[in-house]
Short mmCIF file of C-alpha atoms in Angstrom, two decimals:
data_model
loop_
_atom_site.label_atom_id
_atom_site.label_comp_id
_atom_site.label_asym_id
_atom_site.label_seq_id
_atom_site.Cartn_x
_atom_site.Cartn_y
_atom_site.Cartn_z
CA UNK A 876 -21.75 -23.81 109.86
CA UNK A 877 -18.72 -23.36 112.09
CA UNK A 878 -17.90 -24.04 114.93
CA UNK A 879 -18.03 -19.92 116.36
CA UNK A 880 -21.88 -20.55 115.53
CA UNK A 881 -22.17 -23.55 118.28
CA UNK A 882 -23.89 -22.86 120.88
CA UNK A 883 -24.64 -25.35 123.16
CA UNK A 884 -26.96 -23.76 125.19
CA UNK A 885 -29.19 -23.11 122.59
CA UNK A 886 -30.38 -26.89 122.49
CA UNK A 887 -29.70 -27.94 126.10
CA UNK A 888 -33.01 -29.13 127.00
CA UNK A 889 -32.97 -31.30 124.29
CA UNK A 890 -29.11 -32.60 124.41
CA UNK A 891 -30.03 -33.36 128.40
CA UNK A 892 -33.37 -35.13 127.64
CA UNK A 893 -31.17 -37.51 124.89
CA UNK A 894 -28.76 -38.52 127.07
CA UNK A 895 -30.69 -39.17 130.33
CA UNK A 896 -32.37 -41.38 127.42
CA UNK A 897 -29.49 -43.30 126.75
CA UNK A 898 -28.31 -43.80 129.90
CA UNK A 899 -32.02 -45.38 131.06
CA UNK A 900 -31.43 -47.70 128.37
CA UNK A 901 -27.75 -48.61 129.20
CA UNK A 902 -28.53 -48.83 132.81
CA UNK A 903 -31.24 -50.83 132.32
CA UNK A 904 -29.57 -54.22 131.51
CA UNK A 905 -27.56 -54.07 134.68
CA UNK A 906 -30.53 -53.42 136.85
CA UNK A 907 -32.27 -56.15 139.07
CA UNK A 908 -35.15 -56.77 138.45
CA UNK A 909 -37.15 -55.16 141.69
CA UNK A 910 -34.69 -51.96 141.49
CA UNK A 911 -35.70 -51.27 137.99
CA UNK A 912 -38.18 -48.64 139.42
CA UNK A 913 -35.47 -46.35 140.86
CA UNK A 914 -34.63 -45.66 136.66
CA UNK A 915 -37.78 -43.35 136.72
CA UNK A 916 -36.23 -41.42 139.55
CA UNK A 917 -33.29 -40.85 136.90
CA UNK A 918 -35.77 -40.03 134.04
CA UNK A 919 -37.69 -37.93 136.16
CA UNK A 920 -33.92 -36.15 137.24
CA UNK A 921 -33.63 -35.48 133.58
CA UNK A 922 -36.71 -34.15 132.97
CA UNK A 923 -35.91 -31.58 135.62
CA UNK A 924 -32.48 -30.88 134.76
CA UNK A 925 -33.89 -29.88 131.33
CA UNK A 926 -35.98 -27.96 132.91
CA UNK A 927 -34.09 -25.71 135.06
CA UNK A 928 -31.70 -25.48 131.51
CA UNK A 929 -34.78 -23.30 129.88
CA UNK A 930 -32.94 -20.48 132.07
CA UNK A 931 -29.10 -20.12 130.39
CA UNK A 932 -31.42 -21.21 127.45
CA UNK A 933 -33.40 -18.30 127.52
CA UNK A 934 -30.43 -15.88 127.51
CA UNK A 935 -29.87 -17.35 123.95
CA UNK A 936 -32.40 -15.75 121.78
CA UNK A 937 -32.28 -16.03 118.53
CA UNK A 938 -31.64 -18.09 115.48
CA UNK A 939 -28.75 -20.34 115.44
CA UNK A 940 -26.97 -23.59 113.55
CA UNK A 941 -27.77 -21.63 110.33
CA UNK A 942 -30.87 -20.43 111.28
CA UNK A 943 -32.39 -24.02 111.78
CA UNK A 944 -32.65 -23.60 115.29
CA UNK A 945 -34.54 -20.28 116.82
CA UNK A 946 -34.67 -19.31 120.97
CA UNK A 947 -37.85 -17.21 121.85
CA UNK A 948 -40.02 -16.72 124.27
CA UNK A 949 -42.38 -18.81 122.60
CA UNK A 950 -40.04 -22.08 122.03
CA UNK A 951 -39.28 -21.79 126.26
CA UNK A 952 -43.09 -21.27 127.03
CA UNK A 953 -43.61 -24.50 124.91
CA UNK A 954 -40.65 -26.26 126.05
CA UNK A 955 -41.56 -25.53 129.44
CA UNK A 956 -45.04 -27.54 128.91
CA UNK A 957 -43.58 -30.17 127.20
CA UNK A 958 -41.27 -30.77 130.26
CA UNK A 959 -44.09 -30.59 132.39
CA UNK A 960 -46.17 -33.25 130.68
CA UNK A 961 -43.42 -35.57 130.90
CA UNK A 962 -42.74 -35.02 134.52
CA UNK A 963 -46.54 -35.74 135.42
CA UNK A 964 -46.18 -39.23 133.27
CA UNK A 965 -43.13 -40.33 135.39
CA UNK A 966 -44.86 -39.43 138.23
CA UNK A 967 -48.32 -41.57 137.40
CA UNK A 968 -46.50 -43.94 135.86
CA UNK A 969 -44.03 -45.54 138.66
CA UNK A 970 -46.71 -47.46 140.19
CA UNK A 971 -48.49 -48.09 137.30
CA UNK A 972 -46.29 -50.21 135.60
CA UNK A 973 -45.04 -51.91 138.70
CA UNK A 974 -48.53 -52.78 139.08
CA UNK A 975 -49.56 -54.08 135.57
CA UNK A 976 -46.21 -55.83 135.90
CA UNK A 977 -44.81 -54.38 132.49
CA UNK A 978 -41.63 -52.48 134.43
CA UNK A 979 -39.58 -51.94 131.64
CA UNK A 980 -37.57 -48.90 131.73
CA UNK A 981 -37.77 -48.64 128.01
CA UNK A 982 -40.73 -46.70 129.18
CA UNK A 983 -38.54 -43.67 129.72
CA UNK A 984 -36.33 -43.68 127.45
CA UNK A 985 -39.07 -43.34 125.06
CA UNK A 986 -40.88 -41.09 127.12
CA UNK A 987 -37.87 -38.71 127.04
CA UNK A 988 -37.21 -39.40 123.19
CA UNK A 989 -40.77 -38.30 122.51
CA UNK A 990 -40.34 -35.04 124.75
CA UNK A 991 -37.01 -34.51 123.33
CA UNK A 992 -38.92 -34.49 119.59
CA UNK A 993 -41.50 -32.41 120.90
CA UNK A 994 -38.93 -29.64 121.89
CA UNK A 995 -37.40 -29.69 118.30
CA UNK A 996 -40.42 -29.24 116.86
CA UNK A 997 -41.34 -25.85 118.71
CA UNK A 998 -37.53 -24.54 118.25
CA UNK A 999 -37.15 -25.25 114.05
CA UNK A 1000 -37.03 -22.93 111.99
CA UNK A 1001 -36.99 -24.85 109.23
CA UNK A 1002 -39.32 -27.72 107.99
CA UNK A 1003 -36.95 -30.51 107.34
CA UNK A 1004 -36.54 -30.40 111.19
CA UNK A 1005 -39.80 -30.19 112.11
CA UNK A 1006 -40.15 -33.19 110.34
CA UNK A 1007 -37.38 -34.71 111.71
CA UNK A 1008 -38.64 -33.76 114.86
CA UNK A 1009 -42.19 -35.03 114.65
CA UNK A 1010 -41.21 -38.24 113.56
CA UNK A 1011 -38.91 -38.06 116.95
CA UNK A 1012 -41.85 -38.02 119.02
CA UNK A 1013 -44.82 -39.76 116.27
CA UNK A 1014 -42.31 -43.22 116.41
CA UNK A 1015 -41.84 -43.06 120.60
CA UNK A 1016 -45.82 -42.99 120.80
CA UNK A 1017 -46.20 -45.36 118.65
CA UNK A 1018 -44.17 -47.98 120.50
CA UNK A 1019 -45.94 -46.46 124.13
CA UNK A 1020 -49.27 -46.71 122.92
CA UNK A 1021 -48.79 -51.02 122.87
CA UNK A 1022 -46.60 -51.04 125.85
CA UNK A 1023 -49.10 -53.28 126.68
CA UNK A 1024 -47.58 -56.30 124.45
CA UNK A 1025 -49.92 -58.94 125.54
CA UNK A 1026 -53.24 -57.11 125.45
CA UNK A 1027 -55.41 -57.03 122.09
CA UNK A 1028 -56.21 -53.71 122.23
CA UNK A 1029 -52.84 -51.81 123.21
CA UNK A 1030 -51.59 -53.62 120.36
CA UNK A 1031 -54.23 -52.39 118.22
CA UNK A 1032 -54.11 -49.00 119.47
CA UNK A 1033 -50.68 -48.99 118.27
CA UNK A 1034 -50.88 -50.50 115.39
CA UNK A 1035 -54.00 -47.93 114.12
CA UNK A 1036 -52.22 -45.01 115.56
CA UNK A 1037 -48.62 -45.88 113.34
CA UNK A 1038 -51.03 -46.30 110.13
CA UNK A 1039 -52.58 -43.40 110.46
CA UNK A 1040 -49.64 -41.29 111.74
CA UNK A 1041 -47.79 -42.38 108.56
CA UNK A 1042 -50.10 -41.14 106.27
CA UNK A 1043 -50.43 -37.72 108.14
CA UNK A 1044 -46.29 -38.09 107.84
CA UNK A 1045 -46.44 -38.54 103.91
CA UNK A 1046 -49.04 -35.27 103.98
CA UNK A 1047 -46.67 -33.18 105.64
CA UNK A 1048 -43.40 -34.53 103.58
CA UNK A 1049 -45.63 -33.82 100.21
CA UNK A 1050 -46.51 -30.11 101.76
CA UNK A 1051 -41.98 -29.65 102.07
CA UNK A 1052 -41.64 -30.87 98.79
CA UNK A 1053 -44.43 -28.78 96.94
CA UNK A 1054 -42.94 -25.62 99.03
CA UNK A 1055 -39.70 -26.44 98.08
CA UNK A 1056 -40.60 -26.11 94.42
CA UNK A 1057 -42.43 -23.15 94.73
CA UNK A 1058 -40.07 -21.01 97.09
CA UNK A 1059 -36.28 -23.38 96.83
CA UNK A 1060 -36.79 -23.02 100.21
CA UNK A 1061 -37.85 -25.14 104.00
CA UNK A 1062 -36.77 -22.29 106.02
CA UNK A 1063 -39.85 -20.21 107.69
CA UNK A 1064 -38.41 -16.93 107.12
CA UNK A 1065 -37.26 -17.47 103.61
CA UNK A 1066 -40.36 -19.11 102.58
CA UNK A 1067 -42.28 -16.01 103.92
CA UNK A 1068 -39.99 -13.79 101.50
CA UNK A 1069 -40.06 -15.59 98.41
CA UNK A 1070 -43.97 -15.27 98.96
CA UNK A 1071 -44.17 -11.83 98.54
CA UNK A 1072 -42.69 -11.96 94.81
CA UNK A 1073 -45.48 -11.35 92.55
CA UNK A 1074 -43.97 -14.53 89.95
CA UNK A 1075 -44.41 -17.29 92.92
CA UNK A 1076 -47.03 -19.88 91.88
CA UNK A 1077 -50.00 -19.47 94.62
CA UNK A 1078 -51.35 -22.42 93.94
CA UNK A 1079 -48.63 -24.73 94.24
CA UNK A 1080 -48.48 -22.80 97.43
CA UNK A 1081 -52.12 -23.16 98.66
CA UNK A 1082 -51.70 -27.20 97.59
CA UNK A 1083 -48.40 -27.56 99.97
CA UNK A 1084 -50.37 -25.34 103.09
CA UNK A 1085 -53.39 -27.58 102.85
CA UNK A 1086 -51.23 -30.86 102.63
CA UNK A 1087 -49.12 -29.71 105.60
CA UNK A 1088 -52.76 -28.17 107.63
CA UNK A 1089 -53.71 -31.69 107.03
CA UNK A 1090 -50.92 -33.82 108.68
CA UNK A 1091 -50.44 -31.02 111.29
CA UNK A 1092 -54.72 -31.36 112.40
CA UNK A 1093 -54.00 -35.30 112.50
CA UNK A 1094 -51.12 -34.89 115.04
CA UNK A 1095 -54.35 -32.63 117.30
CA UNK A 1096 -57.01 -34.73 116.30
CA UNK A 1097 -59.16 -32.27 115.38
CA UNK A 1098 -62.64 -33.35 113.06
CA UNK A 1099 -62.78 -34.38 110.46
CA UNK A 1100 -58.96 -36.17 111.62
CA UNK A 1101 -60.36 -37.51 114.83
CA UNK A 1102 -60.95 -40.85 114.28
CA UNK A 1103 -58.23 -42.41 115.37
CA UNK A 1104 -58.30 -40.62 118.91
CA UNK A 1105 -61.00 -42.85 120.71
CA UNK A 1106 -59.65 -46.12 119.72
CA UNK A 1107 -55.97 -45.39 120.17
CA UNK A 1108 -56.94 -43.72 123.85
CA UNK A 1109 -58.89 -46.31 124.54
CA UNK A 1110 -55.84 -49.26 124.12
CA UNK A 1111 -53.32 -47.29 125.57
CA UNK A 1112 -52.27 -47.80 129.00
CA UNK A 1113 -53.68 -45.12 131.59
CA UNK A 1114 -50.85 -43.35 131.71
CA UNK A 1115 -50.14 -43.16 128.54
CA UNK A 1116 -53.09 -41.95 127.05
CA UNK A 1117 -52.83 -39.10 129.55
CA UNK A 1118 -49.73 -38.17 128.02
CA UNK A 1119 -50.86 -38.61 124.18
CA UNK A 1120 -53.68 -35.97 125.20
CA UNK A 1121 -51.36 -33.17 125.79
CA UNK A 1122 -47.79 -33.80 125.11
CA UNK A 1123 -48.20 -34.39 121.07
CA UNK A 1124 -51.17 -32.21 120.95
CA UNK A 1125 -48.86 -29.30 122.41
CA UNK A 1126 -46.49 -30.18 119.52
CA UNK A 1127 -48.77 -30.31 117.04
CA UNK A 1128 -50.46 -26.83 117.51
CA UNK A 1129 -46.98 -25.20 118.46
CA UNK A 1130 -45.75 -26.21 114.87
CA UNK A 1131 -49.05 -25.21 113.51
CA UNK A 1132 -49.21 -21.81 114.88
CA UNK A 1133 -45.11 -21.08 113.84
CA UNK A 1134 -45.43 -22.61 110.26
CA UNK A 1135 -48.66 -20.82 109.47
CA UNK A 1136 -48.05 -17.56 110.84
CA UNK A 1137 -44.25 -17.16 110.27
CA UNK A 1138 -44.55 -18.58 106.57
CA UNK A 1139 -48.14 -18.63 104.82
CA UNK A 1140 -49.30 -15.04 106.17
CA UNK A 1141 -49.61 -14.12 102.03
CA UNK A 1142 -52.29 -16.51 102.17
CA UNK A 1143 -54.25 -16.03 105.38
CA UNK A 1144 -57.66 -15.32 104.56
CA UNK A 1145 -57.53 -19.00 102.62
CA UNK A 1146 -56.56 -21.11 106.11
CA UNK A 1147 -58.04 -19.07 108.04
CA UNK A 1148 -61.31 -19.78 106.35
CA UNK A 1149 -60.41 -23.78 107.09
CA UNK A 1150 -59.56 -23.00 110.45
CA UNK A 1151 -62.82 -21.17 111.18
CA UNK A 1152 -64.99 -24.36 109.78
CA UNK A 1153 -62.62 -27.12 111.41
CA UNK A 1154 -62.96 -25.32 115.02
CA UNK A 1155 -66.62 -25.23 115.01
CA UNK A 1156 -66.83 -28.70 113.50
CA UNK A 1157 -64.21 -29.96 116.16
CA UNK A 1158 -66.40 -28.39 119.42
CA UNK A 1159 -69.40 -29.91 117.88
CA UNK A 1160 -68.56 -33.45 117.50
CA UNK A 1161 -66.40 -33.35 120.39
CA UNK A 1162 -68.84 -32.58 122.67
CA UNK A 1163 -71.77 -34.11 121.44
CA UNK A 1164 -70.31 -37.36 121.15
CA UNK A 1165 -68.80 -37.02 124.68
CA UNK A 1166 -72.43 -37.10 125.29
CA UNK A 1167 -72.99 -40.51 125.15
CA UNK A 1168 -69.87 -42.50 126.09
CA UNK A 1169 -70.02 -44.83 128.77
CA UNK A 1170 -66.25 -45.56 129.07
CA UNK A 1171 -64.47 -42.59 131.14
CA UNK A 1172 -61.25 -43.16 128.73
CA UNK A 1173 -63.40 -42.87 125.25
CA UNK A 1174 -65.42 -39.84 127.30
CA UNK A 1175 -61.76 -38.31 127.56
CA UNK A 1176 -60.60 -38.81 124.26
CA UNK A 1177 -63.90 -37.09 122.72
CA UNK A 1178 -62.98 -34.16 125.09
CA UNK A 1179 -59.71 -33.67 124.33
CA UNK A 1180 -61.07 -33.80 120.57
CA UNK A 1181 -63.58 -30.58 122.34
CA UNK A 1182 -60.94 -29.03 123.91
CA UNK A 1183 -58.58 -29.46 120.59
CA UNK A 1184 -61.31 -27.21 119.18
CA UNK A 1185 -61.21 -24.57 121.63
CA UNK A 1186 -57.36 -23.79 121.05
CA UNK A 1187 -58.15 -24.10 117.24
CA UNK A 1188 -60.67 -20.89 118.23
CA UNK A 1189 -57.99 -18.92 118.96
CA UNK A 1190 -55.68 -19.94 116.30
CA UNK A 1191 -58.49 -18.80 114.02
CA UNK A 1192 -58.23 -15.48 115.52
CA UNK A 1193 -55.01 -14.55 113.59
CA UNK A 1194 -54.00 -12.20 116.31
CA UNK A 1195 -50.94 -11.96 119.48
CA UNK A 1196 -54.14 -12.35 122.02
CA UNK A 1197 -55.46 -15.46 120.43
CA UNK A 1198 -51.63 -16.94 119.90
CA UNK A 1199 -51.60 -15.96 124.19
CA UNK A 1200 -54.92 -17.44 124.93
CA UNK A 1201 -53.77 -20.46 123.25
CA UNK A 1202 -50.78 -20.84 124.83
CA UNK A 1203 -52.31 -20.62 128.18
CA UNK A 1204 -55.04 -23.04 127.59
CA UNK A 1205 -52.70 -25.53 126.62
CA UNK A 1206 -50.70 -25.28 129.79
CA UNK A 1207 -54.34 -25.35 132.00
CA UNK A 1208 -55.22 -28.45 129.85
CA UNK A 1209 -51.81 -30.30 130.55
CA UNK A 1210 -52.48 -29.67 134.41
CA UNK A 1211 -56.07 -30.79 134.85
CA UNK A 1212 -56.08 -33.65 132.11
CA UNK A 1213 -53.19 -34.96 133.45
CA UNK A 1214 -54.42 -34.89 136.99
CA UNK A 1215 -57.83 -36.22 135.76
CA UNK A 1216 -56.18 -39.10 134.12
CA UNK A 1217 -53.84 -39.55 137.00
CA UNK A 1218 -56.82 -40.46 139.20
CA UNK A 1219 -58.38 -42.54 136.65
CA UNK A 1220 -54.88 -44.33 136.76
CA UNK A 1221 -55.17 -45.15 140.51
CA UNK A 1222 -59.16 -46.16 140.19
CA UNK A 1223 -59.27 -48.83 136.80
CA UNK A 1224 -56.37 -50.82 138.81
CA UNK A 1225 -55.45 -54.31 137.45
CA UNK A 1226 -55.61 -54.08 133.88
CA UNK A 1227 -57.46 -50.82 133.17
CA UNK A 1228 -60.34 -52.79 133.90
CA UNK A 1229 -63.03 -50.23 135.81
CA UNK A 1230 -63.44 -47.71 133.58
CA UNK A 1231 -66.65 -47.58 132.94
CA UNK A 1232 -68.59 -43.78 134.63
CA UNK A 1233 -70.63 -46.18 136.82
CA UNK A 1234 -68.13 -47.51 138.26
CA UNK A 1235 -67.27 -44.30 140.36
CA UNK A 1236 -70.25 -44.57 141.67
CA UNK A 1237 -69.77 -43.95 145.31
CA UNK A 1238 -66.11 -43.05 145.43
CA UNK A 1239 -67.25 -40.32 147.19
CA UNK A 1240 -68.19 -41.75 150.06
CA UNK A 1241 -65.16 -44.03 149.90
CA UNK A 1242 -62.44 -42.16 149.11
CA UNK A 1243 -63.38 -38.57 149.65
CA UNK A 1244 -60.19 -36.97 148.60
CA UNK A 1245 -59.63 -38.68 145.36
CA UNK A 1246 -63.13 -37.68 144.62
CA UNK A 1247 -62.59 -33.97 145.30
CA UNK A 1248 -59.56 -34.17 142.86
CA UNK A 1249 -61.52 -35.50 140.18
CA UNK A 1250 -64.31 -33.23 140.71
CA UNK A 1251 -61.56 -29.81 140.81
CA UNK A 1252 -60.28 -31.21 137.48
CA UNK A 1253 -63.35 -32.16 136.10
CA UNK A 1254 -64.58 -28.76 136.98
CA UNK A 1255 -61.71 -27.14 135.18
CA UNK A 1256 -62.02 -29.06 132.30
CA UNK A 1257 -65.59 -28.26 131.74
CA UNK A 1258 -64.98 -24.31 132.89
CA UNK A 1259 -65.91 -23.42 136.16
CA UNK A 1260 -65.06 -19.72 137.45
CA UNK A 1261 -62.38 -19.93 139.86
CA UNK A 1262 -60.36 -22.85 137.69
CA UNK A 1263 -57.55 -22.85 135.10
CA UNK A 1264 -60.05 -24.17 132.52
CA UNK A 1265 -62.54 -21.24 132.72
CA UNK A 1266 -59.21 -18.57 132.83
CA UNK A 1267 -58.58 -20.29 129.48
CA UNK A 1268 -61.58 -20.16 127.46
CA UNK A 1269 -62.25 -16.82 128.73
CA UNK A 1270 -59.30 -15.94 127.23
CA UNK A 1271 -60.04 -17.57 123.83
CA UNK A 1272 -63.45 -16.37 123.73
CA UNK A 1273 -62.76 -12.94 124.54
CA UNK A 1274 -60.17 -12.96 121.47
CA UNK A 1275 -62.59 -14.54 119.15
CA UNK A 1276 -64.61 -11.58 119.64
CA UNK A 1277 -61.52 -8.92 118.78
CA UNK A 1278 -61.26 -10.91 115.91
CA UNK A 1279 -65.22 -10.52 115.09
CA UNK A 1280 -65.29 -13.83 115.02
CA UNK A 1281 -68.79 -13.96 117.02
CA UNK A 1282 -70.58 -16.92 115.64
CA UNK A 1283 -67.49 -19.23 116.71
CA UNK A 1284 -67.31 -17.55 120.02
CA UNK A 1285 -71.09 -18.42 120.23
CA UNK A 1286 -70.63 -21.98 119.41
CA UNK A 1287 -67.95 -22.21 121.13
CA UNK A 1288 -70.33 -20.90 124.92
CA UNK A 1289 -73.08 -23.21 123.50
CA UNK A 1290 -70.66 -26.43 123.08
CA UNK A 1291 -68.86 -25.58 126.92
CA UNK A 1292 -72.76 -26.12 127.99
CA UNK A 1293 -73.47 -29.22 126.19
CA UNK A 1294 -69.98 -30.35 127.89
CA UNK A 1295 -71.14 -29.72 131.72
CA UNK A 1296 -73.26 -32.78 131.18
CA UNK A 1297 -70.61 -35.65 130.73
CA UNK A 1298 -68.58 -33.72 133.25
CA UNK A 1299 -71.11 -33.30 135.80
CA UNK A 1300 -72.51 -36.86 134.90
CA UNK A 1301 -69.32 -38.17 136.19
CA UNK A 1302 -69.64 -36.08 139.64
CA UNK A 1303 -73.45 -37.02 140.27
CA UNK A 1304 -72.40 -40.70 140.02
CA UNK A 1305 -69.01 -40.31 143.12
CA UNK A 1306 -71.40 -38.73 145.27
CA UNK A 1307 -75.33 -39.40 144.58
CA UNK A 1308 -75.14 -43.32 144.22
CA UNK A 1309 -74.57 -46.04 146.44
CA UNK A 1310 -71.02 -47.91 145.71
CA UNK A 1311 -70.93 -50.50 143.02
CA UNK A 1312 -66.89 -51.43 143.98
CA UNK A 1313 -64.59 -51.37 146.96
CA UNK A 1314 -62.26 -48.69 146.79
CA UNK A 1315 -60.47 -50.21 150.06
CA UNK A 1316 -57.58 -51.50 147.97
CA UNK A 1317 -56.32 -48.46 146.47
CA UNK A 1318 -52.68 -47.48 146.91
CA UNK A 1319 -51.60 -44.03 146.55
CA UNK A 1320 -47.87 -43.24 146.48
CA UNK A 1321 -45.92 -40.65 146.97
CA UNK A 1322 -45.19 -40.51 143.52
CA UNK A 1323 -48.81 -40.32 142.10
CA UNK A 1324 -49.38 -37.79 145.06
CA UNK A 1325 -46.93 -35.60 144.21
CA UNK A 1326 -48.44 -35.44 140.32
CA UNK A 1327 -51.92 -34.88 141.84
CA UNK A 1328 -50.22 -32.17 144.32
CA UNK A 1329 -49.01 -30.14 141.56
CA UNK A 1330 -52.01 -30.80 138.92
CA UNK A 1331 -54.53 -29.25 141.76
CA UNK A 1332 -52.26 -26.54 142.87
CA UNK A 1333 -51.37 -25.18 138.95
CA UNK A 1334 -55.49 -25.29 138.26
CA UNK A 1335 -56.08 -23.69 141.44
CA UNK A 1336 -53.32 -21.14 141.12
CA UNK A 1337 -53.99 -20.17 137.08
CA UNK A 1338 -57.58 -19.70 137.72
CA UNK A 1339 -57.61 -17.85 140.42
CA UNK A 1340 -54.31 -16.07 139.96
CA UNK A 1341 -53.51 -15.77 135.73
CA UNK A 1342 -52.42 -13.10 135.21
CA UNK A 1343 -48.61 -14.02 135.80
CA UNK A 1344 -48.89 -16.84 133.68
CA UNK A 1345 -50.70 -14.56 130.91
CA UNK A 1346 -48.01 -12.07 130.79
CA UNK A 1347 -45.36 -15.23 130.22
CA UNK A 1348 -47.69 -16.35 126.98
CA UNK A 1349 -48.33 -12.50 125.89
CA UNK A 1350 -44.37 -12.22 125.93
CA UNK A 1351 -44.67 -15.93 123.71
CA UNK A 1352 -47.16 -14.84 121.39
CA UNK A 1353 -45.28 -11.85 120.21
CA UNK A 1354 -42.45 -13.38 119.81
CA UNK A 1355 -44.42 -15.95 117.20
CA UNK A 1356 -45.82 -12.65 115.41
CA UNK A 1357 -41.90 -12.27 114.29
#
């Protein structure tokens, strides 16, 4: 490398995201104690500054610091979710921790740490830093999942989440090394070369894709890898969880999608086949155990395992408009699971305690606006024409079927039935029973109405209005088909 191939703006999102970081952290020390809130304001002013950088970063196409690092339209879609996810957090999470009295501005720094990983994962080019990203983000979740140091569970949730996560981590640093032996290779493109050689060993290749499919389904908790996601949801502050439901999921199926079809094309009809059974298996249990949770956080975690499913669908199509769908599902899941776990932020107040589906009963009549908000992104989540959520599996079911692959498709309409129950079940209780709590106490900032202000308006606006947003993700799947 020299310094000719530098090219700053290339990783700016990331470079701006690492030092607004730092600086929380410096800051923090010399911050009093009841100004340490105003430090979000300066994570959240990084989070946007790295955001408005996806522009001169954008101009930059292509593959740079010896083709480790690679600017597409893909890597800016994803980076632009990423951002997204984080900026929601902030936003729910001001109040939050004020209010649990944990205001640590640690909170952002690894918050922005995590996002930072998360957009080095979807610009590598090379495996060694994926890896390096992925451990970027898995060790900031880690630590966020017990930011809850004095309760049994957040520390549990943590604790199960880091054992897990470093086994999936020794899966996917087995899958490099067997790779490396085959090809004498980690980077995408060469790997995809070497596999076209008639001498390369195809099993030593099929071992390293299945060792690497397995860490990589971990990270998006699809079944049979889904354990871990209702427990770890569960102990995780509010806020948190929300973010652990989109922002590593994101990052998980963005590496997915560029290591399989950039590299392992040679052997498609082999993880394709896998794909196929763990999609169908992953709508299935997702949804059926939804079913029968009585927690709203567990209910959540079993349908993000559902919706997990859905984008593996498309993934299984092999094809641009499945790559697209996928895409724009996972921005239409950011929005309304974010806003759906930003109200259930406000409602469990002191301790996470009410979050049990009966105790919404009557919000409704209570609080009439918050309930409408839940309902819109409840609605969304379980597809209802005129929402983000429906635009998405539309799309995904629609390139299932180009793909002939009818009998997922099918399961796939028959699971989004099964999951209008737990959604609806939640509805039916905020406005056909009497109230079991006061809602009178509930304070809703400007911050947290700001998130739920842009979660409504982005699942109002892609449902009813996609097609801008599909033409961004057609331009981001072709540029994965390189």
């Amino acid at each position: 490398m020299n310094l000719a191939s530098l090219n700053i703006y290339a990783i700016l999102p990331a470079v701006i995201l690492s030092v607004f970081g730092v600086a929380v952290m410096v800051l923090e020390p010399f911050t009093a104690e009841q100004n340490k809130s105003s430090l979000a304001w300066l994570a959240l002013a990084g989070t946007v500054a790295a955001m408005f950088s996806l522009i001169p970063m954008a101009a930059q196409r292509g593959q740079w610091y010896s083709n480790l690092w690679i600017v597409d339209d893909y890597d800016v879609f994803l980076s632009f979710v990423f951002l997204l996810a984080a900026a929601l957090t902030i936003l729910t999470s001001v109040d939050y921790l004020a209010r649990e009295r944990m205001n640590h501005p640690e909170f952002y720094t690894l918050l922005l740490f995590a996002t930072a990983g998360m957009v080095m994962m979807a610009a590598s080019n090379d495996l060694i830093m994926i890896f390096l990203g992925l451990e970027i983000l898995s060790i900031a979740t880690y630590v966020m999942a017990g930011f809850r140091r004095t309760d049994l569970k957040s520390n549990e949730s943590s604790l199960k989440y880091f054992l897990l996560g470093s086994f999936s981590s020794a899966f996917f640093l087995y899958g490099i090394a067997l790779i490396f032996g085959a090809t004498g290779s980690t980077n995408l493109l060469t790997i995809a070369s070497s596999l076209k050689s008639p001498e390369i060993q195809l099993s030593l290749v099929e071992l390293s894709a299945a060792l690497m499919l397995i860490a990589l389904c971990f990270k998006v908790a699809v079944a049979p890898f889904h354990i871990w996601t209702p427990d770890v949801y569960e102990g995780a502050p509010s806020p948190v969880t929300g973010f652990m439901s989109v922002g590593p999921k994101a990052a998980g199926f963005a590496v997915l999608f560029r290591v399989f079809l950039t590299a392992f094309p040679v052997i498609q009809d082999r993880w394709a086949s896998a794909i196929w059974l763990i999609a169908a298996l992953t709508m299935i249990l997702g949804n059926v155990i939804a079913v029968v949770q009585p927690n709203i956080k567990r209910m959540l975690a079993y349908s993000s395992i559902a919706h997990a499913g859905y984008i593996a669908v498309a993934f299984a199509a092999t094809s641009e408009r499945g790559v697209s769908a996928a895409l724009f599902y996972l921005l239409a899941y950011t929005l309304m699971n974010l806003g759906a776990f930003a109200v259930v932020t406000i409602l469990s107040r002191s301790e996470d305690k009410l979050v049990n589906l009966t105790d919404y009963a009557g919000l409704g009549a209570k609080r009439p606006g918050l309930a409408a908000l839940l309902s819109l992104f409840l609605l969304s989540l379980a597809g209802v024409p005129g929402t983000a959520g429906f635009a998405g599996k539309f799309f995904i079911f629609r390139a299932a079927l180009e793909s002939r692959l009818v009998w997922l498709a099918i399961i796939g309409v028959i699971t989004t039935v099964v999951s209008f129950y737990y959604y609806l079940y939640v509805i039916v209780q905020m406005y056909m029973h009497d109230p079991s709590e006061e809602f009178s106490d509930l304070r809703l900032r400007g911050s947290l109405k700001a998130a739920l202000f842009v979660s409504s308006a982005g699942v109002l606006y892609m449902g009813i209005l996609p097609t801008r947003v599909l033409d961004w993700t057609v331009n981001a799947a072709q540029a994965a088909f390189r």
